[in-house]
mmCIF file of C-alpha atoms in Angstrom:
data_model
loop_
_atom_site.group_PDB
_atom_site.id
_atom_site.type_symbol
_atom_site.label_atom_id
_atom_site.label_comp_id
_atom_site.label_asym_id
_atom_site.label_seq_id
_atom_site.Cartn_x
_atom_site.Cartn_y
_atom_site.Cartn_z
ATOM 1 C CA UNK A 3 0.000 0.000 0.000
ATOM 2 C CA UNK A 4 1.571 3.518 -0.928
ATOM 3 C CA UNK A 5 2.245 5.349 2.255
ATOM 4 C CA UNK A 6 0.109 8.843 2.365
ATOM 5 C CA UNK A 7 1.720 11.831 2.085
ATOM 6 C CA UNK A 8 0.718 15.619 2.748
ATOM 7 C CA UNK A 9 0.459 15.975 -0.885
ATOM 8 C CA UNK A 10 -2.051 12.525 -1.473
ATOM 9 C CA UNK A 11 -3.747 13.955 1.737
ATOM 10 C CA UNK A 12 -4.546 17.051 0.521
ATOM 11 C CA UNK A 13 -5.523 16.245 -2.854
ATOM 12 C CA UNK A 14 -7.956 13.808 -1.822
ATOM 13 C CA UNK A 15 -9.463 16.358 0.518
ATOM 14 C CA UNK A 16 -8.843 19.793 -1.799
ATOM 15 C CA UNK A 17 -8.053 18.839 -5.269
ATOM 16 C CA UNK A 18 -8.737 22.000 -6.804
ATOM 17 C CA UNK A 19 -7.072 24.268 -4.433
ATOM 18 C CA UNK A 20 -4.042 21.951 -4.642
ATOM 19 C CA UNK A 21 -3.736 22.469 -8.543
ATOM 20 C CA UNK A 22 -4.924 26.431 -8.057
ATOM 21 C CA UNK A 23 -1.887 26.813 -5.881
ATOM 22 C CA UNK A 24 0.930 25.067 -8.057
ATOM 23 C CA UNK A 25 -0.399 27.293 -10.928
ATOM 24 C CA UNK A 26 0.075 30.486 -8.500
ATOM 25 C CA UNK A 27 3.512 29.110 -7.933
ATOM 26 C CA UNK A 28 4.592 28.248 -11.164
ATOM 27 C CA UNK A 29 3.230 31.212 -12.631
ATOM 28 C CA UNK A 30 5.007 33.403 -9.397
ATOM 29 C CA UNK A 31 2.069 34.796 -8.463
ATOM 30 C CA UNK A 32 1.756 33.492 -4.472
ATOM 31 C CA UNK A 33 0.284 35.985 -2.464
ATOM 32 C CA UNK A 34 2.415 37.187 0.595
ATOM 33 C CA UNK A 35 -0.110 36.140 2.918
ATOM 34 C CA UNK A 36 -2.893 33.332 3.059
ATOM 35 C CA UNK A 37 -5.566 32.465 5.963
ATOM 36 C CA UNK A 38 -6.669 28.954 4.971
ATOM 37 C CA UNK A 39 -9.984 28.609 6.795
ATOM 38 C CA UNK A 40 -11.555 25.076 7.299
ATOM 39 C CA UNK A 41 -12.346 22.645 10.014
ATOM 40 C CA UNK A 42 -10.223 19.663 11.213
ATOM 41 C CA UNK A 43 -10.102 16.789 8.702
ATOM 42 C CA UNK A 44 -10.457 19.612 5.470
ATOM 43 C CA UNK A 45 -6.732 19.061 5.006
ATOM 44 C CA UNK A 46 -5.777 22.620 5.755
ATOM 45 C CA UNK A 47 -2.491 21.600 7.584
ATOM 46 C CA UNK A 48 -1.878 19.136 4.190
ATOM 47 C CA UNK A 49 -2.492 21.614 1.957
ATOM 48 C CA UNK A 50 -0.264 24.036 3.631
ATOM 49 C CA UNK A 51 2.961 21.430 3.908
ATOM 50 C CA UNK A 52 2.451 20.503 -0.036
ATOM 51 C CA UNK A 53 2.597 24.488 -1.074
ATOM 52 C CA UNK A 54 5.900 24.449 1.386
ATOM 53 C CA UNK A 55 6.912 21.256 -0.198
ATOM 54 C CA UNK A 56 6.290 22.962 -3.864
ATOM 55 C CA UNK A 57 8.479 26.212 -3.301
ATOM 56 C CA UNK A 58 11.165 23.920 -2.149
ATOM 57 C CA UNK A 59 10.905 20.994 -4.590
ATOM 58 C CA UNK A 60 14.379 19.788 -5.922
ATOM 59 C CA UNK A 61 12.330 17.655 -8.552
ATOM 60 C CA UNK A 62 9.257 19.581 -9.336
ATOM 61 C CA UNK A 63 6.910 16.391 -11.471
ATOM 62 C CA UNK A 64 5.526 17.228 -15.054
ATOM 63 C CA UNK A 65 1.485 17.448 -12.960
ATOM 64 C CA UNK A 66 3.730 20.341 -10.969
ATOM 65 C CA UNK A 67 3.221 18.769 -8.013
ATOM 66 C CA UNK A 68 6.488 17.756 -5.305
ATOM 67 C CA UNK A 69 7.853 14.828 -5.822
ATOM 68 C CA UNK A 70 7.537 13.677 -2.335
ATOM 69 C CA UNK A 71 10.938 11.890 -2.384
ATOM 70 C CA UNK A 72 13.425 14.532 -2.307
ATOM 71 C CA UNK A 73 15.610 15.254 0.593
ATOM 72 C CA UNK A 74 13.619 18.862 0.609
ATOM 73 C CA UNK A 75 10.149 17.324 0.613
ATOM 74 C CA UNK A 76 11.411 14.856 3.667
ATOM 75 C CA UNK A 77 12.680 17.468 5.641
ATOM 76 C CA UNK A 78 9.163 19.614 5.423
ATOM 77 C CA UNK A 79 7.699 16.404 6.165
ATOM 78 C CA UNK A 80 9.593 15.503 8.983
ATOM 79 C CA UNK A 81 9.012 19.152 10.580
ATOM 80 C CA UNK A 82 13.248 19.891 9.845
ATOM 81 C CA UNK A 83 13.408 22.664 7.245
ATOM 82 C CA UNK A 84 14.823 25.907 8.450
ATOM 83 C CA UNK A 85 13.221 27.841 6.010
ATOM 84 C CA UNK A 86 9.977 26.519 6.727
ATOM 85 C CA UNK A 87 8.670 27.700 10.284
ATOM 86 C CA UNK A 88 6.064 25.799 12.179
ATOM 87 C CA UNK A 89 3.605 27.254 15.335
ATOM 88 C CA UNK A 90 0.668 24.835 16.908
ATOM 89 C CA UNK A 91 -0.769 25.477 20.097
ATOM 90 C CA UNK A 92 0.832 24.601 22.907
ATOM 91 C CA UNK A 93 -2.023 23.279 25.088
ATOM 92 C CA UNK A 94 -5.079 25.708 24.816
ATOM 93 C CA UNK A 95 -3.352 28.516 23.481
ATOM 94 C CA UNK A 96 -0.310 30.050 20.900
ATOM 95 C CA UNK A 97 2.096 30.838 23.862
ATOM 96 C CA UNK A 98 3.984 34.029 24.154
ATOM 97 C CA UNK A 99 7.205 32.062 24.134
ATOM 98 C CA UNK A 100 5.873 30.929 20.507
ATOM 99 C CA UNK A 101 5.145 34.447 19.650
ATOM 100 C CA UNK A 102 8.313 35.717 20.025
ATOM 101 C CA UNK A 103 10.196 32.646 18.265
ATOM 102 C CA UNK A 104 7.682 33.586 15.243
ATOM 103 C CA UNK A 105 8.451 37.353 15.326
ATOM 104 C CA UNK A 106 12.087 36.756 15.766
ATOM 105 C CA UNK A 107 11.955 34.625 12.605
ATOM 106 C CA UNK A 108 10.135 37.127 10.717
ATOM 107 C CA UNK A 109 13.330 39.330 10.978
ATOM 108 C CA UNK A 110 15.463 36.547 9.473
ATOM 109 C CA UNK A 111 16.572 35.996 6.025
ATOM 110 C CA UNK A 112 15.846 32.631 4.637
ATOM 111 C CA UNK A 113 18.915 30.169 6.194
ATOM 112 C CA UNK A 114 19.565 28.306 2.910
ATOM 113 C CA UNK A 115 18.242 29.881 0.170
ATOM 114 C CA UNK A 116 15.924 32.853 -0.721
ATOM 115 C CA UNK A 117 12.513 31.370 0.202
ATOM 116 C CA UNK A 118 10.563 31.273 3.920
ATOM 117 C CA UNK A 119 7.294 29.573 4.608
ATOM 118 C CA UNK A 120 5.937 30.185 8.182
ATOM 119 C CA UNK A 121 2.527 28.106 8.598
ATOM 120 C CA UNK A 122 0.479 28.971 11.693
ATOM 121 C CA UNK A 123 -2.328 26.484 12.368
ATOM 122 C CA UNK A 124 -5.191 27.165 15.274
ATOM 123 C CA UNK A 125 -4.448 31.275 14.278
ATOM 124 C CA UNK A 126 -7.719 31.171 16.512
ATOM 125 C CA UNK A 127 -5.753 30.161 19.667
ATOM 126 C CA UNK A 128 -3.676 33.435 19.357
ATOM 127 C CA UNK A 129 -4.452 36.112 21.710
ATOM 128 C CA UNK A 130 -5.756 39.081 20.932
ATOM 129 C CA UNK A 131 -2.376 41.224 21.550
ATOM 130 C CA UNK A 132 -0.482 38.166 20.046
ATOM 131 C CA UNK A 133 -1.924 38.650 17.147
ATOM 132 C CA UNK A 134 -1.780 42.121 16.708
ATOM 133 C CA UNK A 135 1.945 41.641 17.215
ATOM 134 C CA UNK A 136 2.025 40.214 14.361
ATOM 135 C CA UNK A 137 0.261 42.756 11.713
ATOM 136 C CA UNK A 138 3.710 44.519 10.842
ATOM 137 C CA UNK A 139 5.419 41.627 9.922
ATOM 138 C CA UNK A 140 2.401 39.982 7.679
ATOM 139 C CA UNK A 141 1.827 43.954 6.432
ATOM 140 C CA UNK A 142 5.431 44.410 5.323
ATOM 141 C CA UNK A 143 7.222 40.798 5.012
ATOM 142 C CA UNK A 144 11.053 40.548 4.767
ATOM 143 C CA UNK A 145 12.020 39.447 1.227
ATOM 144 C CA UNK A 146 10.618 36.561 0.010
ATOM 145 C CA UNK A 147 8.732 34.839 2.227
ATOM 146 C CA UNK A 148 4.748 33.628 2.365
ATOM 147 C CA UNK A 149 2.654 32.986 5.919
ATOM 148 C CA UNK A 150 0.321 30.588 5.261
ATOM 149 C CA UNK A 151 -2.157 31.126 8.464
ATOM 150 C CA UNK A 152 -4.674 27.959 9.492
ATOM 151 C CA UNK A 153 -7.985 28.384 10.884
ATOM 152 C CA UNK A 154 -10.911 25.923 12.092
ATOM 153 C CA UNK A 155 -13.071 29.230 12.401
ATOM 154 C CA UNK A 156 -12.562 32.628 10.384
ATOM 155 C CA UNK A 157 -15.260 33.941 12.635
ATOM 156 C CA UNK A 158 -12.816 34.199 15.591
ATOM 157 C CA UNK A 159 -10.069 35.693 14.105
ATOM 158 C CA UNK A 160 -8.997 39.490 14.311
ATOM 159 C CA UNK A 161 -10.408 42.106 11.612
ATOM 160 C CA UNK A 162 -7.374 43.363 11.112
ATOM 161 C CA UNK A 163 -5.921 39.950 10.539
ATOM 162 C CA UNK A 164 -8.786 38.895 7.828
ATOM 163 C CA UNK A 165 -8.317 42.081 6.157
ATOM 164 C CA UNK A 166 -4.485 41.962 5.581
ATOM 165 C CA UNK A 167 -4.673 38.313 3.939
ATOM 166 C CA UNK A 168 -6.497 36.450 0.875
ATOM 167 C CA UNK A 169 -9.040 34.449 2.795
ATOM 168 C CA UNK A 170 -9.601 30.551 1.101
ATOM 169 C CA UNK A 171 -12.282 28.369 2.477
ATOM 170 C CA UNK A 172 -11.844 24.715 2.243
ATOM 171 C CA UNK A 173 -14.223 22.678 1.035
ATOM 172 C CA UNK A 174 -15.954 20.454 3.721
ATOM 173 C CA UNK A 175 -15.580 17.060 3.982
ATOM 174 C CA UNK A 176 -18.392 15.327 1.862
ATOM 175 C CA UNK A 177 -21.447 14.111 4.474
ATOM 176 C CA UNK A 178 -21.521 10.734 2.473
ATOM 177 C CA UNK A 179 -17.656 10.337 3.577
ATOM 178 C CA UNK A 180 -17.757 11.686 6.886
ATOM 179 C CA UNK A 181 -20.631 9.057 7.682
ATOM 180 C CA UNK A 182 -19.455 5.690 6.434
ATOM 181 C CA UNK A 183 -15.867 6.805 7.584
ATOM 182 C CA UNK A 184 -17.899 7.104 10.864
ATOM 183 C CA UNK A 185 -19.725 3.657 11.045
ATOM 184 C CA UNK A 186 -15.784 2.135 10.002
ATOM 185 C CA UNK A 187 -14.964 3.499 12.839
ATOM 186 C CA UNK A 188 -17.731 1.556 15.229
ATOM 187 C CA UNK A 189 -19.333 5.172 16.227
ATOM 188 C CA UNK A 190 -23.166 4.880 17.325
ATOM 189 C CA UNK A 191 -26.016 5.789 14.825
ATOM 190 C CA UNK A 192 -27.413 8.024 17.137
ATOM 191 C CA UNK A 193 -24.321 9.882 17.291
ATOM 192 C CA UNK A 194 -23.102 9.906 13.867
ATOM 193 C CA UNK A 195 -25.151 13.086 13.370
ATOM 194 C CA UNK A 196 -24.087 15.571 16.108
ATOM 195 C CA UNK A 197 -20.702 14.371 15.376
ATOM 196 C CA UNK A 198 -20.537 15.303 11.404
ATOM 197 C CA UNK A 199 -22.058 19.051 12.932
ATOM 198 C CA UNK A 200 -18.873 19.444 15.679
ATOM 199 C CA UNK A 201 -16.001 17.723 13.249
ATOM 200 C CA UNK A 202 -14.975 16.787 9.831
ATOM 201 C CA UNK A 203 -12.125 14.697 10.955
ATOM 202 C CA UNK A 204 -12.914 10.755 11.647
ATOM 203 C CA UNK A 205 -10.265 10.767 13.745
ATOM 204 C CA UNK A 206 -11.399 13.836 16.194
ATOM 205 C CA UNK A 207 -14.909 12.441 16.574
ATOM 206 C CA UNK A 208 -13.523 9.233 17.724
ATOM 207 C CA UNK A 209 -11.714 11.112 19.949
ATOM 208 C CA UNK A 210 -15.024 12.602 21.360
ATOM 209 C CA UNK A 211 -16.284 9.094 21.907
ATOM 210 C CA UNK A 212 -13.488 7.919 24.283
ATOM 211 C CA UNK A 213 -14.924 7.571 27.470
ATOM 212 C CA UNK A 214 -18.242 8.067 26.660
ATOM 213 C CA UNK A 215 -17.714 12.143 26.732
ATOM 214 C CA UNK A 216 -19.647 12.669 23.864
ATOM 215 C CA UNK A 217 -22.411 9.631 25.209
ATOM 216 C CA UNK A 218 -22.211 11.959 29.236
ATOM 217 C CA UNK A 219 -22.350 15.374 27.229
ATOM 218 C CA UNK A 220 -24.947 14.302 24.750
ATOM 219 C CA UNK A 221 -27.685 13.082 27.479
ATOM 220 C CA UNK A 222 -26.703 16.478 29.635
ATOM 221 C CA UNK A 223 -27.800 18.556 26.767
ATOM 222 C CA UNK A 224 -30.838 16.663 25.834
ATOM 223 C CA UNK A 225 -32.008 16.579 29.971
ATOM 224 C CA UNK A 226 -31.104 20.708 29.850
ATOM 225 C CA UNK A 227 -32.932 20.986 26.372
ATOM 226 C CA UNK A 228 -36.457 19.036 27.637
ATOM 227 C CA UNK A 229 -36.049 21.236 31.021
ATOM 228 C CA UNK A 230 -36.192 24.592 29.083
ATOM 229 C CA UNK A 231 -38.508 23.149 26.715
ATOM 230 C CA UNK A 232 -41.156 22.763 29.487
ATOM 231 C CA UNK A 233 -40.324 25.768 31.074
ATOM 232 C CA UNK A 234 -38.592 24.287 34.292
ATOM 233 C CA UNK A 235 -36.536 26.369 36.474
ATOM 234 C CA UNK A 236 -34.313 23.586 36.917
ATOM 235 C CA UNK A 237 -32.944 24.012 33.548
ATOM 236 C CA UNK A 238 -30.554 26.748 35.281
ATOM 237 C CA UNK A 239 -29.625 24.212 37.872
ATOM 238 C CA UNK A 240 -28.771 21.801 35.424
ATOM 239 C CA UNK A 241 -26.018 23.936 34.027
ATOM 240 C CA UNK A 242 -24.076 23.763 37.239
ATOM 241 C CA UNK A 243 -24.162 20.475 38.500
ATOM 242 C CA UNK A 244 -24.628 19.001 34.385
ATOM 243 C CA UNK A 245 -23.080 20.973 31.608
ATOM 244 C CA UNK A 246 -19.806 22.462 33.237
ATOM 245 C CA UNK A 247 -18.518 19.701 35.142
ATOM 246 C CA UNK A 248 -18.154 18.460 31.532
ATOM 247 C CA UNK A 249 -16.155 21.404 30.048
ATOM 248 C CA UNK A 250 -13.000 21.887 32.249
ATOM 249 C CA UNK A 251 -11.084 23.643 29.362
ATOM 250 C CA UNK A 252 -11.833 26.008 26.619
ATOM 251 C CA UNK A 253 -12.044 23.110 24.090
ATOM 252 C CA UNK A 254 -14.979 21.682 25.587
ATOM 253 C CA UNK A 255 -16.493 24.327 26.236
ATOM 254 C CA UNK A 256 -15.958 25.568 22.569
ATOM 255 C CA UNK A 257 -17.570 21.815 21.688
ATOM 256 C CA UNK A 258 -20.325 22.087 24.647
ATOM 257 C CA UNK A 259 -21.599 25.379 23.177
ATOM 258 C CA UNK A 260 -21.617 23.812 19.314
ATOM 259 C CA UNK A 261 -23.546 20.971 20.664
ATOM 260 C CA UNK A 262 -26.570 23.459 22.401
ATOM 261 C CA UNK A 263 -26.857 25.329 19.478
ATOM 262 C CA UNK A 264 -27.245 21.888 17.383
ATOM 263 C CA UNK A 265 -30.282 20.769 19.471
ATOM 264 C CA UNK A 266 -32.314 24.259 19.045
ATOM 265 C CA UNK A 267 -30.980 23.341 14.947
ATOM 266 C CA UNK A 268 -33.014 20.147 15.525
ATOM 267 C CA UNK A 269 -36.119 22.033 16.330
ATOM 268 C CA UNK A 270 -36.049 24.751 13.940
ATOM 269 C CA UNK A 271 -35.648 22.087 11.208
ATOM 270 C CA UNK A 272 -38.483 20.433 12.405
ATOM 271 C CA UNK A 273 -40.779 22.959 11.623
ATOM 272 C CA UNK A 274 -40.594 21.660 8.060
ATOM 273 C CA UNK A 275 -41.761 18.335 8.967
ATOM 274 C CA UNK A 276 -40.416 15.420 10.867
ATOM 275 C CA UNK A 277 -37.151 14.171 10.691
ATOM 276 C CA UNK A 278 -35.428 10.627 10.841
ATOM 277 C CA UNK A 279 -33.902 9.885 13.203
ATOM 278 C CA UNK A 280 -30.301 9.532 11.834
ATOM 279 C CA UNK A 281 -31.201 13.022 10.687
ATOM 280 C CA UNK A 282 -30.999 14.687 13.727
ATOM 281 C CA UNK A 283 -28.134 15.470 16.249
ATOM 282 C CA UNK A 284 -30.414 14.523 19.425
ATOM 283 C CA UNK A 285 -32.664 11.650 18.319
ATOM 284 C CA UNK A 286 -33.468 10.776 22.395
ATOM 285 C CA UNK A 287 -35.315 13.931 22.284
ATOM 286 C CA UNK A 288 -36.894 14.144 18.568
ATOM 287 C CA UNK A 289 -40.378 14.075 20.237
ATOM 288 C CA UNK A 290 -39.849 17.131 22.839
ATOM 289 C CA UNK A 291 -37.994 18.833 19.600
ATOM 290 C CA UNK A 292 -40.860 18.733 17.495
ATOM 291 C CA UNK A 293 -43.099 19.615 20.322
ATOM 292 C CA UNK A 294 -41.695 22.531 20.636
ATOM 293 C CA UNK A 295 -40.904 22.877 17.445
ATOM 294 C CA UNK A 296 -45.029 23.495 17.269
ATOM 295 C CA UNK A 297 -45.148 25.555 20.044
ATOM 296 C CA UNK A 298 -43.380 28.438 19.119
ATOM 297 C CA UNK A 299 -43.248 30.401 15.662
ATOM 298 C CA UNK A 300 -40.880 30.507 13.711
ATOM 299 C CA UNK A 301 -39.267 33.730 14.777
ATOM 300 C CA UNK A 302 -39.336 33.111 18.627
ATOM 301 C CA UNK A 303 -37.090 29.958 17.667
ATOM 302 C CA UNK A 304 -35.242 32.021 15.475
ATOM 303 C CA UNK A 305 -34.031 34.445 18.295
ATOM 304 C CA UNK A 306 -33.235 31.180 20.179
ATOM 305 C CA UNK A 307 -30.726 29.474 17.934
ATOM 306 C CA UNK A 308 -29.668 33.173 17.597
ATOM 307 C CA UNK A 309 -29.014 33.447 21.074
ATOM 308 C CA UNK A 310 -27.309 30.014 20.907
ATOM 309 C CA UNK A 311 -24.888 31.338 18.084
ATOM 310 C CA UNK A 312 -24.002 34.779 20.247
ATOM 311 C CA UNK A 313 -22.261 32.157 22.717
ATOM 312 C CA UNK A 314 -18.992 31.874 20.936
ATOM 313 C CA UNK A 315 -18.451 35.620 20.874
ATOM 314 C CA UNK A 316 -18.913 35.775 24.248
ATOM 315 C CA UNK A 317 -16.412 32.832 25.445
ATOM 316 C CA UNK A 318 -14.573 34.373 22.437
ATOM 317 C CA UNK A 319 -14.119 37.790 24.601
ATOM 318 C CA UNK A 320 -13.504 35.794 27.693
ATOM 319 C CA UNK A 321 -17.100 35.345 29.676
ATOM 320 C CA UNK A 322 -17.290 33.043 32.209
ATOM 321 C CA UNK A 323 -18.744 29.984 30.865
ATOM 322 C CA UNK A 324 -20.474 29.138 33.429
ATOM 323 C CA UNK A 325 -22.037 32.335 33.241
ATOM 324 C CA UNK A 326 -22.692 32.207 29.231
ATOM 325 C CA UNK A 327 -24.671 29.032 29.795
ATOM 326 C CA UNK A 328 -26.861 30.389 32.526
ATOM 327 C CA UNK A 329 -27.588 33.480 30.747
ATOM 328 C CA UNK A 330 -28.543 31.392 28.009
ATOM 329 C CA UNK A 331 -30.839 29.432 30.022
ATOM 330 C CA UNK A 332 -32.653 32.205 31.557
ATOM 331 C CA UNK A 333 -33.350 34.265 28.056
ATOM 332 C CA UNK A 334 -34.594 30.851 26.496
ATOM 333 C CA UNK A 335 -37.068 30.231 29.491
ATOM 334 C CA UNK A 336 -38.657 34.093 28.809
ATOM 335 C CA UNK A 337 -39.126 32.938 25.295
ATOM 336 C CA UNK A 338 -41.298 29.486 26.607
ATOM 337 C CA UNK A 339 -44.827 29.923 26.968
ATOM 338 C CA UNK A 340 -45.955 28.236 30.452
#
C-alpha cells in the first residue's frame, strides 16, 4: 500500500485548491499572505505542507506537483526545514514564548536559500495582543517569504488579521464520507449526526467518543434541552451540576456550546416536517424537539438558535462559561410559553 503523504492527503481532501496553488507558484504569483480557513479533517495543515513542499521541490513532477521523495520534501515532512517555520498550540493557546520565536523569525533571512514559509495552524488560539503583534510583519514581510495562516473558524479571528490576507475556504468534507468513515470506525447511529455538525475529521470524533464524553455530554444537553422546553426552572440548575462539570477547558467548552446550538438546529428544522432519526443530532429527544418545534413560531425559535450562536463571541471575549450558559438558560425560558 503507498504510504500517504501531505500531498495525497490534501488532494484527496482539496483537489482544486491543490492544482490552483501550483499554478500560482509556477506562474510566481503566491500571495504574501494566506488564511486557509476550514475545520479539522479539510486538510488545511496538508495543503499548507504541499505548497511548502512545492516552493522547495528539488524535482518539481511534469502534474507540478512535489515529488515527495526529495531530501527537501522529507525534511518539510519531517518538521526539519529551516526555512519553513512551524507554530501549533501549545495546550489551549499560541504561547507568548511561541510568539516571540515567530516574530524573531520574521526578521530573518531565509537560512539556505531565498525562500521562507511560516505556517500557523489554530491562528484562533492566538491572543488578541499576540496577534496584533504580528500585523507589521504579515503587512510588510522581509524578502521573500509567504505565511500561510490555518484556521478551524474565520469567525474568531482578528479584523485586522482577515483584512491583511487572501481568505480561502476549504471545502468540507463530503457528508456521504464523513458518515461511512464514521460507522468504520464503530461510532453509534445516534451519534453519527451531532458528530458530522462538531467535526470533519474521523479521527477527532472518535476522539469525542473515548470515554463516553460525547455519550455523558450528549444526554446532559438533551435533559437541559427538555427542562427549558417545558419551562422548568431547573434548567438553570442543570447547568451547574450538568453541563460544566463536563467542560473543564476552553475546548470543551468551545464543543459544549456547538452541541446546544445543534439541538435548538433540531427544532427549527423540524418545523418543516419530521425528521429521521439519523437526521438529527439529538434523536433521544426528537419528540420534545418537534413539540416545541409546534409551540413556538418561527421567529421566537429564530431568536433562540440566535441566542445560541451569540455564545462563541462571548467565550470568544472571555465570559465566564459558566455564566454564558446560565444566561442562556434564563433568556430561552422568557421565550417558553408556560
Amino acid at each position: 500500500m503507498t504510504q500517504e503523504t501531505p500531498i495525497t492527503a490534501a488532494q484527496q481532501s482539496q483537489p482544486q485548491l491543490v492544482q490552483h496553488f501550483m499554478h500560482l507558484i509556477d506562474e510566481n504569483r503566491l500571495a504574501h499572505a494566506y488564511l486557509f480557513n476550514g475545520m479539522d479533517g479539510t486538510g488545511r495543515q496538508e495543503l499548507a505542507r504541499t505548497i511548502a513542499m512545492r516552493l522547495f521541490c528539488q524535482h518539481v513532477g511534469d502534474d507540478g506537483l512535489p515529488c515527495g521523495q526529495c531530501p527537501e520534501c522529507h525534511r518539510i515532512m519531517a518538521g526539519d526545514h529551516p526555512d519553513v517555520v512551524t507554530v501549533v498550540p501549545d495546550g489551549q493557546r499560541i504561547k507568548i514564548d511561541q510568539v516571540r520565536y515567530l516574530k524573531s523569525e520574521f526578521t530573518k533571512s531565509a537560512v539556505e536559500g531565498n525562500q521562507k514559509v511560516f505556517i500557523v495552524d489554530q491562528m484562533e488560539r492566538m491572543t488578541t495582543e499576540a496577534a496584533n503583534s504580528l500585523l507589521k510583519f504579515i503587512e510588510e514581510p522581509v524578502g521573500n517569504t509567504v505565511a500561510l495562516l490555518l484556521t478551524a473558524n474565520k469567525n474568531l479571528i482578528l479584523p485586522t488579521i482577515l483584512s491583511r490576507t487572501q481568505i480561502v475556504d476549504l471545502l468540507p468534507v463530503p457528508a456521504v464520507k464523513l458518515a461511512a468513515g464514521l460507522e468504520r470506525a464503530g461510532v453509534a447511529p445516534s451519534q453519527r449526526y451531532l458528530l458530522a455538525t462538531l467535526t470533519e475529521s474521523v479521527q477527532a470524533a472518535t476522539d469525542l467518543t473515548t470515554d463516553d464524553w460525547l455519550g455523558t455530554a450528549q444526554t446532559a444537553v438533551e435533559h437541559w434541552f427538555t427542562a427549558c422546553c417545558q419551562n422548568d426552572e431547573r434548567a438553570f440548575v442543570r447547568v451547574q451540576t450538568d453541563l460544566v462539570p463536563l467542560a473543564p477547558n476552553r475546548d470543551r467548552q468551545r464543543l459544549l456550546l456547538d452541541m446546544v446550538i445543534q439541538v435548538w438546529h433540531d427544532a427549527l428544522r423540524q418545523q418543516a416536517g419530521s425528521l429521521p432519526a439519523t437526521d438529527l443530532a439529538y434523536p433521544q429527544v426528537a419528540q420534545e424537539s418537534a413539540r416545541v418545534a409546534q409551540v413556538l413560531p418561527t421567529d421566537q425559535l429564530l431568536a433562540i438558535v440566535a441566542l445560541t450562536l451569540e455564545t462563541h463571541g462571548q467565550l470568544a471575549g472571555n465570559m465566564n462559561f459558566q455564566n454564558i450558559l446560565e444566561a442562556l438558560t434564563l433568556q430561552i425560558l422568557a421565550q417558553i410559553p408556560r
